[in-house]
Amino acid sequence: MRQQFLRRAALGVSLALAGLSAQANDADGVKIGVLTDMAGVTADATGRGSVEAARLAIEELGGSVLGKPVALVSGDHQHRPDIGSGMVRKWYDTDGVDVVVDVPNSSVALAVQGIAREKKKLVLFSSPGTTALTQAQCSPYGVQWTYTTYALSRGTATAVVKEGNKRWFILASDYAFGKQLAADTETVVKANGGEVVGTVFHPLNASDFASFLLQAQASKAQIIAVANAGGDTISAIKQAAEFGIASGGQKLAAMLLLLTDVHSLGLQAAQHTYLTVPSYWDMNDGTRAFSKKFEARLGRPPTFLQAGVYSSVRHYLRAVQAAGTTDSDAVMAKMKSMPIDDPFSLNARIREDGLVVRDMMLAQVKSPDQSKAPWDYYNIVRTIPGDSLAWPLSESQCPLVKK
């Protein structure tokens, strides 16, 4: 009985301390940490733009919540899980950060997911695409906000294979994101009656794609799928042009292509490329209005990764206000029950596994003569229903999913 009393007393103290911690955080307001890439391969698509997107969301909601100011901190993980993990642990433990957002690089994201689960703190992933975040390594404190490799591969590969392009070669980056994107692409190609005749992986932030592209040429594949991100995507497509890939009859399919990538490549090189996008700056009046404010600070419209940061921060702050607290469990419950309401999100909701299911768009890069204004780069071919871009919950590996 004495041991039982002590256990109950210890539990009571623990709950009391947790309550005091939540009250202390509420008293201090909300602090948001943007973990991003300031100088690496995805810096243009995330980086400073992700920080400004978060700041614009905070400003849009008045700069305060629950009568207290909202603070913003940011850090560069340098694409290293050890650096990203150390930074996030400090943010959670000593700096009073309530939620971490963005986190480009799937390997870093998976490490951060583990810390957030341990600390019972929220993390909203706008930029990593690995499905592990909402499959086997899902967390009650994590949300995969913007896209997955599964969604992009299903959207783009399905369309390209159905045009009659059956033989594929995959060039992918050699880390969690690239490997998952390559695997998902192969699954979709095969499911639609195609075949993958070869796959090769390159190191992150590669400068020379010659040997990889020679293998792709030699494979006689109709489609060379470029399954990487940022600077690697740009370098691979540019060098493919130098190798005469297109003139030799082979086509490129970019499995993740961002607005900044198209800008760096130029419409002459990128024209007619199919891609799947969760959002686009020129979608509607709301996206155009936000992009105008964003462009005033950054000199260009947001990528869909940066739009995801804006969307996730906005929804988080609305949930905090509705919950009346910064307690992670209470806020997550509100986030999952509330509709996601922003101009970049089409029919979006958070599932029990932490995945945001949203409608996306099949787009095609315009030719130079079709573009009528700066950053007018995409023709929207059609809308793709979100449920067709997410794996069924019946097939989920996430322990949070009830079967």
mmCIF file of C-alpha atoms in Angstrom:
data_model
loop_
_atom_site.group_PDB
_atom_site.id
_atom_site.type_symbol
_atom_site.label_atom_id
_atom_site.label_comp_id
_atom_site.label_asym_id
_atom_site.label_seq_id
_atom_site.Cartn_x
_atom_site.Cartn_y
_atom_site.Cartn_z
ATOM 1 C CA MET A 1 0.000 0.000 0.000
ATOM 2 C CA ARG A 2 2.889 2.301 0.784
ATOM 3 C CA GLN A 3 4.416 1.659 -2.655
ATOM 4 C CA GLN A 4 1.038 2.260 -4.293
ATOM 5 C CA PHE A 5 0.692 5.527 -2.384
ATOM 6 C CA LEU A 6 4.159 6.629 -3.467
ATOM 7 C CA ARG A 7 3.442 5.768 -7.106
ATOM 8 C CA ARG A 8 0.198 7.763 -6.998
ATOM 9 C CA ALA A 9 1.968 10.656 -5.310
ATOM 10 C CA ALA A 10 4.712 10.618 -7.942
ATOM 11 C CA LEU A 11 2.108 10.557 -10.715
ATOM 12 C CA GLY A 12 0.313 13.483 -9.106
ATOM 13 C CA VAL A 13 3.533 15.491 -8.902
ATOM 14 C CA SER A 14 4.326 14.644 -12.536
ATOM 15 C CA LEU A 15 0.907 15.784 -13.731
ATOM 16 C CA ALA A 16 1.141 18.920 -11.630
ATOM 17 C CA LEU A 17 4.527 19.763 -13.074
ATOM 18 C CA ALA A 18 3.222 19.144 -16.588
ATOM 19 C CA GLY A 19 0.330 21.469 -15.879
ATOM 20 C CA LEU A 20 2.646 24.131 -14.476
ATOM 21 C CA SER A 21 4.892 23.761 -17.539
ATOM 22 C CA ALA A 22 1.937 24.274 -19.876
ATOM 23 C CA GLN A 23 0.761 27.260 -17.847
ATOM 24 C CA ALA A 24 4.271 28.735 -17.912
ATOM 25 C CA ASN A 25 4.435 28.341 -21.677
ATOM 26 C CA ASP A 26 0.997 29.908 -22.037
ATOM 27 C CA ALA A 27 2.129 32.828 -19.876
ATOM 28 C CA ASP A 28 5.185 33.373 -22.065
ATOM 29 C CA GLY A 29 3.226 33.216 -25.301
ATOM 30 C CA VAL A 30 4.120 31.002 -28.262
ATOM 31 C CA LYS A 31 7.556 30.431 -29.745
ATOM 32 C CA ILE A 32 7.956 28.918 -33.213
ATOM 33 C CA GLY A 33 11.232 27.456 -34.493
ATOM 34 C CA VAL A 34 11.900 27.344 -38.253
ATOM 35 C CA LEU A 35 14.494 24.618 -38.866
ATOM 36 C CA THR A 36 15.605 25.055 -42.453
ATOM 37 C CA ASP A 37 18.411 25.133 -45.035
ATOM 38 C CA MET A 38 20.027 28.566 -45.305
ATOM 39 C CA ALA A 39 22.927 27.799 -47.646
ATOM 40 C CA GLY A 40 22.604 24.274 -49.010
ATOM 41 C CA VAL A 41 20.974 22.471 -51.902
ATOM 42 C CA THR A 42 17.404 23.488 -50.951
ATOM 43 C CA ALA A 43 18.130 27.008 -49.668
ATOM 44 C CA ASP A 44 16.307 28.779 -52.513
ATOM 45 C CA ALA A 45 13.203 26.658 -52.075
ATOM 46 C CA THR A 46 13.142 26.904 -48.261
ATOM 47 C CA GLY A 47 15.667 28.914 -46.214
ATOM 48 C CA ARG A 48 15.021 32.598 -45.720
ATOM 49 C CA GLY A 49 11.767 32.267 -47.625
ATOM 50 C CA SER A 50 10.477 29.730 -45.108
ATOM 51 C CA VAL A 51 11.311 32.117 -42.259
ATOM 52 C CA GLU A 52 9.471 34.964 -43.981
ATOM 53 C CA ALA A 53 6.493 32.716 -44.742
ATOM 54 C CA ALA A 54 6.213 31.882 -41.033
ATOM 55 C CA ARG A 55 6.580 35.555 -40.136
ATOM 56 C CA LEU A 56 3.817 36.539 -42.565
ATOM 57 C CA ALA A 57 1.476 33.952 -41.024
ATOM 58 C CA ILE A 58 2.183 35.367 -37.560
ATOM 59 C CA GLU A 59 1.600 38.934 -38.752
ATOM 60 C CA GLU A 60 -1.575 37.943 -40.556
ATOM 61 C CA LEU A 61 -3.048 36.701 -37.273
ATOM 62 C CA GLY A 62 -2.082 39.861 -35.391
ATOM 63 C CA GLY A 63 1.297 38.818 -33.976
ATOM 64 C CA SER A 64 -0.191 37.410 -30.788
ATOM 65 C CA VAL A 65 -2.255 34.521 -29.494
ATOM 66 C CA LEU A 66 -4.044 34.097 -26.163
ATOM 67 C CA GLY A 67 -3.147 37.718 -25.477
ATOM 68 C CA LYS A 68 0.598 37.016 -25.644
ATOM 69 C CA PRO A 69 3.166 37.718 -28.387
ATOM 70 C CA VAL A 70 4.272 35.056 -30.859
ATOM 71 C CA ALA A 71 8.070 34.786 -31.138
ATOM 72 C CA LEU A 72 10.052 33.306 -34.018
ATOM 73 C CA VAL A 73 13.492 31.704 -34.061
ATOM 74 C CA SER A 74 15.289 30.000 -36.939
ATOM 75 C CA GLY A 75 18.276 27.769 -37.544
ATOM 76 C CA ASP A 76 20.231 26.061 -40.330
ATOM 77 C CA HIS A 77 20.568 22.275 -39.966
ATOM 78 C CA GLN A 78 23.172 22.094 -42.781
ATOM 79 C CA HIS A 79 21.546 18.822 -43.929
ATOM 80 C CA ARG A 80 23.094 17.044 -40.953
ATOM 81 C CA PRO A 81 20.851 15.066 -38.580
ATOM 82 C CA ASP A 82 23.262 15.620 -35.671
ATOM 83 C CA ILE A 83 23.204 19.401 -36.079
ATOM 84 C CA GLY A 84 19.447 19.510 -36.602
ATOM 85 C CA SER A 85 18.798 17.237 -33.627
ATOM 86 C CA GLY A 86 21.055 19.220 -31.315
ATOM 87 C CA MET A 87 19.416 22.484 -32.305
ATOM 88 C CA VAL A 88 15.875 21.181 -31.815
ATOM 89 C CA ARG A 89 16.688 19.560 -28.477
ATOM 90 C CA LYS A 90 18.026 22.912 -27.224
ATOM 91 C CA TRP A 91 14.988 24.740 -28.591
ATOM 92 C CA TYR A 92 12.614 22.407 -26.778
ATOM 93 C CA ASP A 93 14.615 22.029 -23.540
ATOM 94 C CA THR A 94 15.947 25.505 -22.838
ATOM 95 C CA ASP A 95 14.614 28.018 -25.356
ATOM 96 C CA GLY A 96 10.891 27.464 -24.833
ATOM 97 C CA VAL A 97 10.058 26.582 -28.444
ATOM 98 C CA ASP A 98 6.548 25.131 -28.715
ATOM 99 C CA VAL A 99 6.554 23.957 -32.321
ATOM 100 C CA VAL A 100 9.178 23.354 -35.032
ATOM 101 C CA VAL A 101 8.296 23.839 -38.714
ATOM 102 C CA ASP A 102 9.735 23.283 -42.207
ATOM 103 C CA VAL A 103 12.710 20.805 -41.816
ATOM 104 C CA PRO A 104 13.902 20.159 -45.388
ATOM 105 C CA ASN A 105 15.875 16.881 -45.664
ATOM 106 C CA SER A 106 14.141 13.648 -44.752
ATOM 107 C CA SER A 107 17.032 12.237 -42.718
ATOM 108 C CA VAL A 108 17.040 15.336 -40.501
ATOM 109 C CA ALA A 109 13.257 15.226 -40.276
ATOM 110 C CA LEU A 110 13.215 11.627 -39.044
ATOM 111 C CA ALA A 111 15.760 12.501 -36.340
ATOM 112 C CA VAL A 112 13.700 15.539 -35.285
ATOM 113 C CA GLN A 113 10.532 13.430 -35.243
ATOM 114 C CA GLY A 114 12.122 11.208 -32.599
ATOM 115 C CA ILE A 115 13.047 14.151 -30.387
ATOM 116 C CA ALA A 116 9.610 15.736 -30.719
ATOM 117 C CA ARG A 117 8.009 12.426 -29.718
ATOM 118 C CA GLU A 118 10.316 12.137 -26.701
ATOM 119 C CA LYS A 119 9.693 15.727 -25.581
ATOM 120 C CA LYS A 120 5.968 15.682 -26.441
ATOM 121 C CA LYS A 121 6.424 18.780 -28.561
ATOM 122 C CA LEU A 122 4.901 19.529 -31.945
ATOM 123 C CA VAL A 123 6.691 19.478 -35.304
ATOM 124 C CA LEU A 124 5.032 20.401 -38.617
ATOM 125 C CA PHE A 125 6.964 19.153 -41.639
ATOM 126 C CA SER A 126 6.492 21.297 -44.736
ATOM 127 C CA SER A 127 9.543 20.273 -46.760
ATOM 128 C CA PRO A 128 10.525 16.600 -46.226
ATOM 129 C CA GLY A 129 8.741 14.045 -48.388
ATOM 130 C CA THR A 130 9.618 10.638 -46.945
ATOM 131 C CA THR A 131 6.532 8.591 -46.161
ATOM 132 C CA ALA A 132 8.240 7.162 -43.058
ATOM 133 C CA LEU A 133 7.166 10.311 -41.188
ATOM 134 C CA THR A 134 3.534 9.223 -41.328
ATOM 135 C CA GLN A 135 4.033 5.505 -41.817
ATOM 136 C CA ALA A 136 6.238 3.327 -39.592
ATOM 137 C CA GLN A 137 7.853 6.271 -37.769
ATOM 138 C CA CYS A 138 4.701 8.348 -37.287
ATOM 139 C CA SER A 139 4.205 10.333 -34.095
ATOM 140 C CA PRO A 140 1.243 11.802 -32.204
ATOM 141 C CA TYR A 141 3.177 15.095 -32.260
ATOM 142 C CA GLY A 142 4.145 15.219 -35.949
ATOM 143 C CA VAL A 143 2.272 16.364 -39.069
ATOM 144 C CA GLN A 144 3.476 15.906 -42.657
ATOM 145 C CA TRP A 145 2.009 19.051 -44.095
ATOM 146 C CA THR A 146 2.718 19.643 -47.756
ATOM 147 C CA TYR A 147 3.499 16.520 -49.801
ATOM 148 C CA THR A 148 4.929 13.001 -49.787
ATOM 149 C CA THR A 149 7.073 11.090 -52.252
ATOM 150 C CA TYR A 150 4.069 8.792 -52.659
ATOM 151 C CA ALA A 151 1.838 11.674 -53.777
ATOM 152 C CA LEU A 152 4.325 13.205 -56.219
ATOM 153 C CA SER A 153 5.230 9.881 -57.817
ATOM 154 C CA ARG A 154 1.592 8.873 -58.235
ATOM 155 C CA GLY A 155 0.653 12.212 -59.754
ATOM 156 C CA THR A 156 3.516 12.541 -62.234
ATOM 157 C CA ALA A 157 4.458 8.950 -63.067
ATOM 158 C CA THR A 158 0.872 7.880 -63.671
ATOM 159 C CA ALA A 159 0.346 10.675 -66.209
ATOM 160 C CA VAL A 160 3.639 10.053 -68.049
ATOM 161 C CA VAL A 161 3.232 6.259 -68.249
ATOM 162 C CA LYS A 162 -0.316 6.618 -69.554
ATOM 163 C CA GLU A 163 1.096 8.682 -72.436
ATOM 164 C CA GLY A 164 2.843 5.494 -73.594
ATOM 165 C CA ASN A 165 6.231 5.954 -71.916
ATOM 166 C CA LYS A 166 6.743 2.478 -70.493
ATOM 167 C CA ARG A 167 10.533 2.118 -70.089
ATOM 168 C CA TRP A 168 11.988 4.137 -67.187
ATOM 169 C CA PHE A 169 15.409 4.784 -65.691
ATOM 170 C CA ILE A 170 15.576 6.448 -62.250
ATOM 171 C CA LEU A 171 18.324 8.871 -61.171
ATOM 172 C CA ALA A 172 17.887 9.551 -57.454
ATOM 173 C CA SER A 173 19.686 11.182 -54.536
ATOM 174 C CA ASP A 174 21.348 8.799 -52.097
ATOM 175 C CA TYR A 175 19.507 9.586 -48.866
ATOM 176 C CA ALA A 176 16.118 8.819 -47.313
ATOM 177 C CA PHE A 177 14.100 11.183 -49.525
ATOM 178 C CA GLY A 178 15.637 10.097 -52.828
ATOM 179 C CA LYS A 179 15.452 6.400 -52.008
ATOM 180 C CA GLN A 180 11.808 6.655 -51.026
ATOM 181 C CA LEU A 181 10.938 8.719 -54.101
ATOM 182 C CA ALA A 182 12.721 6.191 -56.328
ATOM 183 C CA ALA A 183 10.873 3.287 -54.680
ATOM 184 C CA ASP A 184 7.505 5.016 -54.952
ATOM 185 C CA THR A 185 8.129 5.937 -58.589
ATOM 186 C CA GLU A 186 9.027 2.345 -59.463
ATOM 187 C CA THR A 187 5.872 1.078 -57.765
ATOM 188 C CA VAL A 188 3.667 3.493 -59.725
ATOM 189 C CA VAL A 189 5.394 2.790 -63.050
ATOM 190 C CA LYS A 190 4.941 -0.968 -62.625
ATOM 191 C CA ALA A 191 1.350 -0.590 -61.453
ATOM 192 C CA ASN A 192 0.551 1.233 -64.696
ATOM 193 C CA GLY A 193 2.143 -1.380 -66.937
ATOM 194 C CA GLY A 194 5.622 0.099 -67.269
ATOM 195 C CA GLU A 195 9.059 -1.167 -66.240
ATOM 196 C CA VAL A 196 12.115 0.342 -64.560
ATOM 197 C CA VAL A 197 15.201 -0.794 -66.456
ATOM 198 C CA GLY A 198 17.719 0.739 -64.065
ATOM 199 C CA THR A 199 18.189 2.893 -60.962
ATOM 200 C CA VAL A 200 21.289 4.798 -59.857
ATOM 201 C CA PHE A 201 21.865 6.911 -56.745
ATOM 202 C CA HIS A 202 24.058 10.015 -56.550
ATOM 203 C CA PRO A 203 25.464 11.790 -53.452
ATOM 204 C CA LEU A 204 23.659 14.836 -52.055
ATOM 205 C CA ASN A 205 24.788 18.152 -53.552
ATOM 206 C CA ALA A 206 26.577 16.463 -56.446
ATOM 207 C CA SER A 207 28.388 18.546 -59.050
ATOM 208 C CA ASP A 208 29.092 15.951 -61.743
ATOM 209 C CA PHE A 209 26.277 13.777 -63.088
ATOM 210 C CA ALA A 210 28.198 12.541 -66.142
ATOM 211 C CA SER A 211 28.589 8.891 -65.133
ATOM 212 C CA PHE A 212 24.971 8.660 -63.958
ATOM 213 C CA LEU A 213 23.600 10.196 -67.151
ATOM 214 C CA LEU A 214 25.762 7.908 -69.313
ATOM 215 C CA GLN A 215 24.185 4.923 -67.566
ATOM 216 C CA ALA A 216 20.751 6.387 -68.191
ATOM 217 C CA GLN A 217 21.518 6.934 -71.882
ATOM 218 C CA ALA A 218 22.857 3.418 -72.265
ATOM 219 C CA SER A 219 19.704 1.946 -70.734
ATOM 220 C CA LYS A 220 17.615 3.017 -73.769
ATOM 221 C CA ALA A 221 14.855 4.056 -71.375
ATOM 222 C CA GLN A 222 12.156 6.332 -72.784
ATOM 223 C CA ILE A 223 11.958 8.312 -69.535
ATOM 224 C CA ILE A 224 14.743 9.326 -67.178
ATOM 225 C CA ALA A 225 13.120 10.132 -63.846
ATOM 226 C CA VAL A 226 15.044 12.736 -61.847
ATOM 227 C CA ALA A 227 14.259 11.931 -58.216
ATOM 228 C CA ASN A 228 16.114 14.529 -56.159
ATOM 229 C CA ALA A 229 15.650 18.136 -55.047
ATOM 230 C CA GLY A 230 16.845 21.723 -55.385
ATOM 231 C CA GLY A 231 20.337 22.255 -56.772
ATOM 232 C CA ASP A 232 20.712 18.564 -57.586
ATOM 233 C CA THR A 233 17.617 18.677 -59.783
ATOM 234 C CA ILE A 234 18.872 21.782 -61.577
ATOM 235 C CA SER A 235 22.349 20.334 -62.144
ATOM 236 C CA ALA A 236 21.022 16.999 -63.387
ATOM 237 C CA ILE A 237 18.614 18.569 -65.894
ATOM 238 C CA LYS A 238 21.198 21.083 -67.133
ATOM 239 C CA GLN A 239 23.816 18.382 -67.654
ATOM 240 C CA ALA A 240 21.240 16.145 -69.320
ATOM 241 C CA ALA A 241 20.761 18.905 -71.894
ATOM 242 C CA GLU A 242 24.521 19.105 -72.414
ATOM 243 C CA PHE A 243 24.611 15.346 -73.002
ATOM 244 C CA GLY A 244 21.888 15.625 -75.638
ATOM 245 C CA ILE A 245 19.395 13.481 -73.752
ATOM 246 C CA ALA A 246 16.375 15.093 -75.417
ATOM 247 C CA SER A 247 17.903 15.144 -78.893
ATOM 248 C CA GLY A 248 18.596 11.440 -78.492
ATOM 249 C CA GLY A 249 14.910 10.733 -78.033
ATOM 250 C CA GLN A 250 14.817 10.310 -74.254
ATOM 251 C CA LYS A 251 12.647 12.480 -72.025
ATOM 252 C CA LEU A 252 13.081 13.712 -68.470
ATOM 253 C CA ALA A 253 10.448 13.506 -65.753
ATOM 254 C CA ALA A 254 11.168 15.607 -62.672
ATOM 255 C CA MET A 255 9.633 13.884 -59.674
ATOM 256 C CA LEU A 256 10.105 16.974 -57.485
ATOM 257 C CA LEU A 257 10.396 20.260 -59.356
ATOM 258 C CA LEU A 258 9.993 23.595 -57.624
ATOM 259 C CA LEU A 259 9.257 27.064 -58.940
ATOM 260 C CA THR A 260 12.799 28.201 -58.151
ATOM 261 C CA ASP A 261 14.204 25.203 -60.050
ATOM 262 C CA VAL A 262 12.263 26.162 -63.178
ATOM 263 C CA HIS A 263 13.458 29.745 -62.803
ATOM 264 C CA SER A 264 17.092 28.636 -62.563
ATOM 265 C CA LEU A 265 16.748 26.308 -65.536
ATOM 266 C CA GLY A 266 14.795 28.760 -67.700
ATOM 267 C CA LEU A 267 11.657 27.916 -69.649
ATOM 268 C CA GLN A 268 13.648 26.951 -72.734
ATOM 269 C CA ALA A 269 15.223 24.033 -70.857
ATOM 270 C CA ALA A 270 12.290 23.141 -68.603
ATOM 271 C CA GLN A 271 9.349 23.599 -71.002
ATOM 272 C CA HIS A 272 6.715 20.839 -71.344
ATOM 273 C CA THR A 273 7.922 19.032 -68.201
ATOM 274 C CA TYR A 274 5.091 17.457 -66.238
ATOM 275 C CA LEU A 275 5.077 17.801 -62.473
ATOM 276 C CA THR A 276 2.732 17.450 -59.522
ATOM 277 C CA VAL A 277 2.332 20.436 -57.207
ATOM 278 C CA PRO A 278 0.392 20.850 -53.930
ATOM 279 C CA SER A 279 -0.017 24.569 -54.612
ATOM 280 C CA TYR A 280 0.986 27.373 -56.965
ATOM 281 C CA TRP A 281 1.263 31.093 -56.334
ATOM 282 C CA ASP A 282 -1.193 31.901 -59.172
ATOM 283 C CA MET A 283 -3.978 29.519 -58.066
ATOM 284 C CA ASN A 284 -6.549 32.035 -56.867
ATOM 285 C CA ASP A 285 -7.021 35.559 -55.501
ATOM 286 C CA GLY A 286 -5.874 34.486 -52.027
ATOM 287 C CA THR A 287 -2.615 32.925 -53.208
ATOM 288 C CA ARG A 288 -1.907 35.919 -55.410
ATOM 289 C CA ALA A 289 -2.488 38.332 -52.509
ATOM 290 C CA PHE A 290 -0.142 36.404 -50.196
ATOM 291 C CA SER A 291 2.466 36.040 -52.941
ATOM 292 C CA LYS A 292 2.449 39.776 -53.526
ATOM 293 C CA LYS A 293 3.374 40.353 -49.862
ATOM 294 C CA PHE A 294 5.952 37.561 -49.979
ATOM 295 C CA GLU A 295 7.492 38.904 -53.206
ATOM 296 C CA ALA A 296 7.844 42.370 -51.644
ATOM 297 C CA ARG A 297 10.267 40.802 -49.143
ATOM 298 C CA LEU A 298 11.955 38.071 -51.184
ATOM 299 C CA GLY A 299 11.755 39.357 -54.745
ATOM 300 C CA ARG A 300 9.771 36.368 -56.018
ATOM 301 C CA PRO A 301 6.670 34.284 -55.237
ATOM 302 C CA PRO A 302 6.863 31.406 -52.736
ATOM 303 C CA THR A 303 7.624 27.805 -53.593
ATOM 304 C CA PHE A 304 5.052 25.275 -52.462
ATOM 305 C CA LEU A 305 7.390 24.331 -49.590
ATOM 306 C CA GLN A 306 7.384 27.923 -48.314
ATOM 307 C CA ALA A 307 3.623 28.142 -48.834
ATOM 308 C CA GLY A 308 3.402 25.006 -46.683
ATOM 309 C CA VAL A 309 5.285 26.736 -43.872
ATOM 310 C CA TYR A 310 2.845 29.653 -44.008
ATOM 311 C CA SER A 311 -0.115 27.285 -44.014
ATOM 312 C CA SER A 312 1.161 25.118 -41.129
ATOM 313 C CA VAL A 313 2.026 28.087 -38.881
ATOM 314 C CA ARG A 314 -1.335 29.720 -39.582
ATOM 315 C CA HIS A 315 -3.265 26.563 -38.731
ATOM 316 C CA TYR A 316 -1.187 25.951 -35.603
ATOM 317 C CA LEU A 317 -1.824 29.446 -34.228
ATOM 318 C CA ARG A 318 -5.555 29.179 -34.926
ATOM 319 C CA ALA A 319 -5.580 25.849 -33.064
ATOM 320 C CA VAL A 320 -3.746 27.340 -30.072
ATOM 321 C CA GLN A 321 -6.329 30.119 -29.904
ATOM 322 C CA ALA A 322 -9.187 27.633 -30.137
ATOM 323 C CA ALA A 323 -7.664 25.297 -27.526
ATOM 324 C CA GLY A 324 -6.871 28.134 -25.130
ATOM 325 C CA THR A 325 -3.470 26.627 -24.375
ATOM 326 C CA THR A 326 -0.109 25.678 -25.911
ATOM 327 C CA ASP A 327 -0.309 22.151 -24.482
ATOM 328 C CA SER A 328 0.805 19.896 -27.325
ATOM 329 C CA ASP A 329 -1.888 17.231 -26.969
ATOM 330 C CA ALA A 330 -4.708 19.774 -26.741
ATOM 331 C CA VAL A 331 -3.406 21.770 -29.703
ATOM 332 C CA MET A 332 -2.898 18.671 -31.870
ATOM 333 C CA ALA A 333 -6.458 17.551 -31.123
ATOM 334 C CA LYS A 334 -7.728 20.951 -32.274
ATOM 335 C CA MET A 335 -5.542 20.909 -35.380
ATOM 336 C CA LYS A 336 -6.982 17.557 -36.419
ATOM 337 C CA SER A 337 -10.580 18.575 -35.725
ATOM 338 C CA MET A 338 -10.436 22.024 -37.363
ATOM 339 C CA PRO A 339 -10.617 22.499 -41.144
ATOM 340 C CA ILE A 340 -7.388 23.715 -42.744
ATOM 341 C CA ASP A 341 -8.407 27.131 -44.005
ATOM 342 C CA ASP A 342 -5.920 28.980 -46.203
ATOM 343 C CA PRO A 343 -5.813 29.775 -49.928
ATOM 344 C CA PHE A 344 -2.987 27.303 -50.673
ATOM 345 C CA SER A 345 -4.804 24.265 -49.241
ATOM 346 C CA LEU A 346 -7.445 22.542 -51.361
ATOM 347 C CA ASN A 347 -9.800 20.223 -49.461
ATOM 348 C CA ALA A 348 -7.093 19.585 -46.866
ATOM 349 C CA ARG A 349 -7.411 17.701 -43.589
ATOM 350 C CA ILE A 350 -5.099 16.023 -41.079
ATOM 351 C CA ARG A 351 -5.559 12.259 -40.813
ATOM 352 C CA GLU A 352 -5.017 10.231 -37.655
ATOM 353 C CA ASP A 353 -1.550 9.214 -38.889
ATOM 354 C CA GLY A 354 -0.476 12.885 -39.100
ATOM 355 C CA LEU A 355 -0.683 13.117 -42.895
ATOM 356 C CA VAL A 356 -2.329 16.158 -44.451
ATOM 357 C CA VAL A 357 -4.417 14.815 -47.324
ATOM 358 C CA ARG A 358 -4.989 17.528 -49.906
ATOM 359 C CA ASP A 359 -5.969 17.917 -53.539
ATOM 360 C CA MET A 360 -2.966 18.564 -55.780
ATOM 361 C CA MET A 361 -2.503 19.658 -59.367
ATOM 362 C CA LEU A 362 -0.893 18.103 -62.393
ATOM 363 C CA ALA A 363 1.008 20.963 -64.028
ATOM 364 C CA GLN A 364 3.102 21.395 -67.133
ATOM 365 C CA VAL A 365 5.900 23.923 -67.508
ATOM 366 C CA LYS A 366 5.028 26.580 -70.078
ATOM 367 C CA SER A 367 7.046 27.258 -73.176
ATOM 368 C CA PRO A 368 8.712 30.695 -73.372
ATOM 369 C CA ASP A 369 6.014 32.043 -75.717
ATOM 370 C CA GLN A 370 3.212 30.925 -73.366
ATOM 371 C CA SER A 371 4.564 32.791 -70.337
ATOM 372 C CA LYS A 372 3.004 36.255 -70.106
ATOM 373 C CA ALA A 373 4.591 37.630 -66.916
ATOM 374 C CA PRO A 374 7.505 37.034 -64.537
ATOM 375 C CA TRP A 375 7.132 33.684 -62.726
ATOM 376 C CA ASP A 376 4.202 32.706 -64.961
ATOM 377 C CA TYR A 377 5.599 29.212 -65.411
ATOM 378 C CA TYR A 378 2.839 26.579 -65.124
ATOM 379 C CA ASN A 379 -0.203 25.459 -67.022
ATOM 380 C CA ILE A 380 -2.509 23.603 -64.640
ATOM 381 C CA VAL A 381 -3.634 20.484 -66.495
ATOM 382 C CA ARG A 382 -6.066 19.133 -63.917
ATOM 383 C CA THR A 383 -6.800 18.774 -60.217
ATOM 384 C CA ILE A 384 -5.919 15.431 -58.621
ATOM 385 C CA PRO A 385 -8.168 14.382 -55.687
ATOM 386 C CA GLY A 386 -6.223 14.089 -52.452
ATOM 387 C CA ASP A 387 -7.582 10.647 -51.573
ATOM 388 C CA SER A 388 -5.986 9.229 -54.729
ATOM 389 C CA LEU A 389 -2.586 10.580 -53.632
ATOM 390 C CA ALA A 390 -2.556 9.071 -50.140
ATOM 391 C CA TRP A 391 -2.185 5.428 -49.176
ATOM 392 C CA PRO A 392 -5.333 3.911 -47.657
ATOM 393 C CA LEU A 393 -5.409 3.840 -43.868
ATOM 394 C CA SER A 394 -6.106 0.112 -44.140
ATOM 395 C CA GLU A 395 -2.551 -0.258 -45.493
ATOM 396 C CA SER A 396 -0.954 2.068 -42.943
ATOM 397 C CA GLN A 397 2.094 1.019 -40.915
ATOM 398 C CA CYS A 398 1.484 3.839 -38.399
ATOM 399 C CA PRO A 399 0.801 2.593 -34.855
ATOM 400 C CA LEU A 400 -1.656 5.468 -34.345
ATOM 401 C CA VAL A 401 -4.073 4.087 -36.930
ATOM 402 C CA LYS A 402 -6.864 1.968 -35.511
ATOM 403 C CA LYS A 403 -7.619 -1.113 -37.588
#
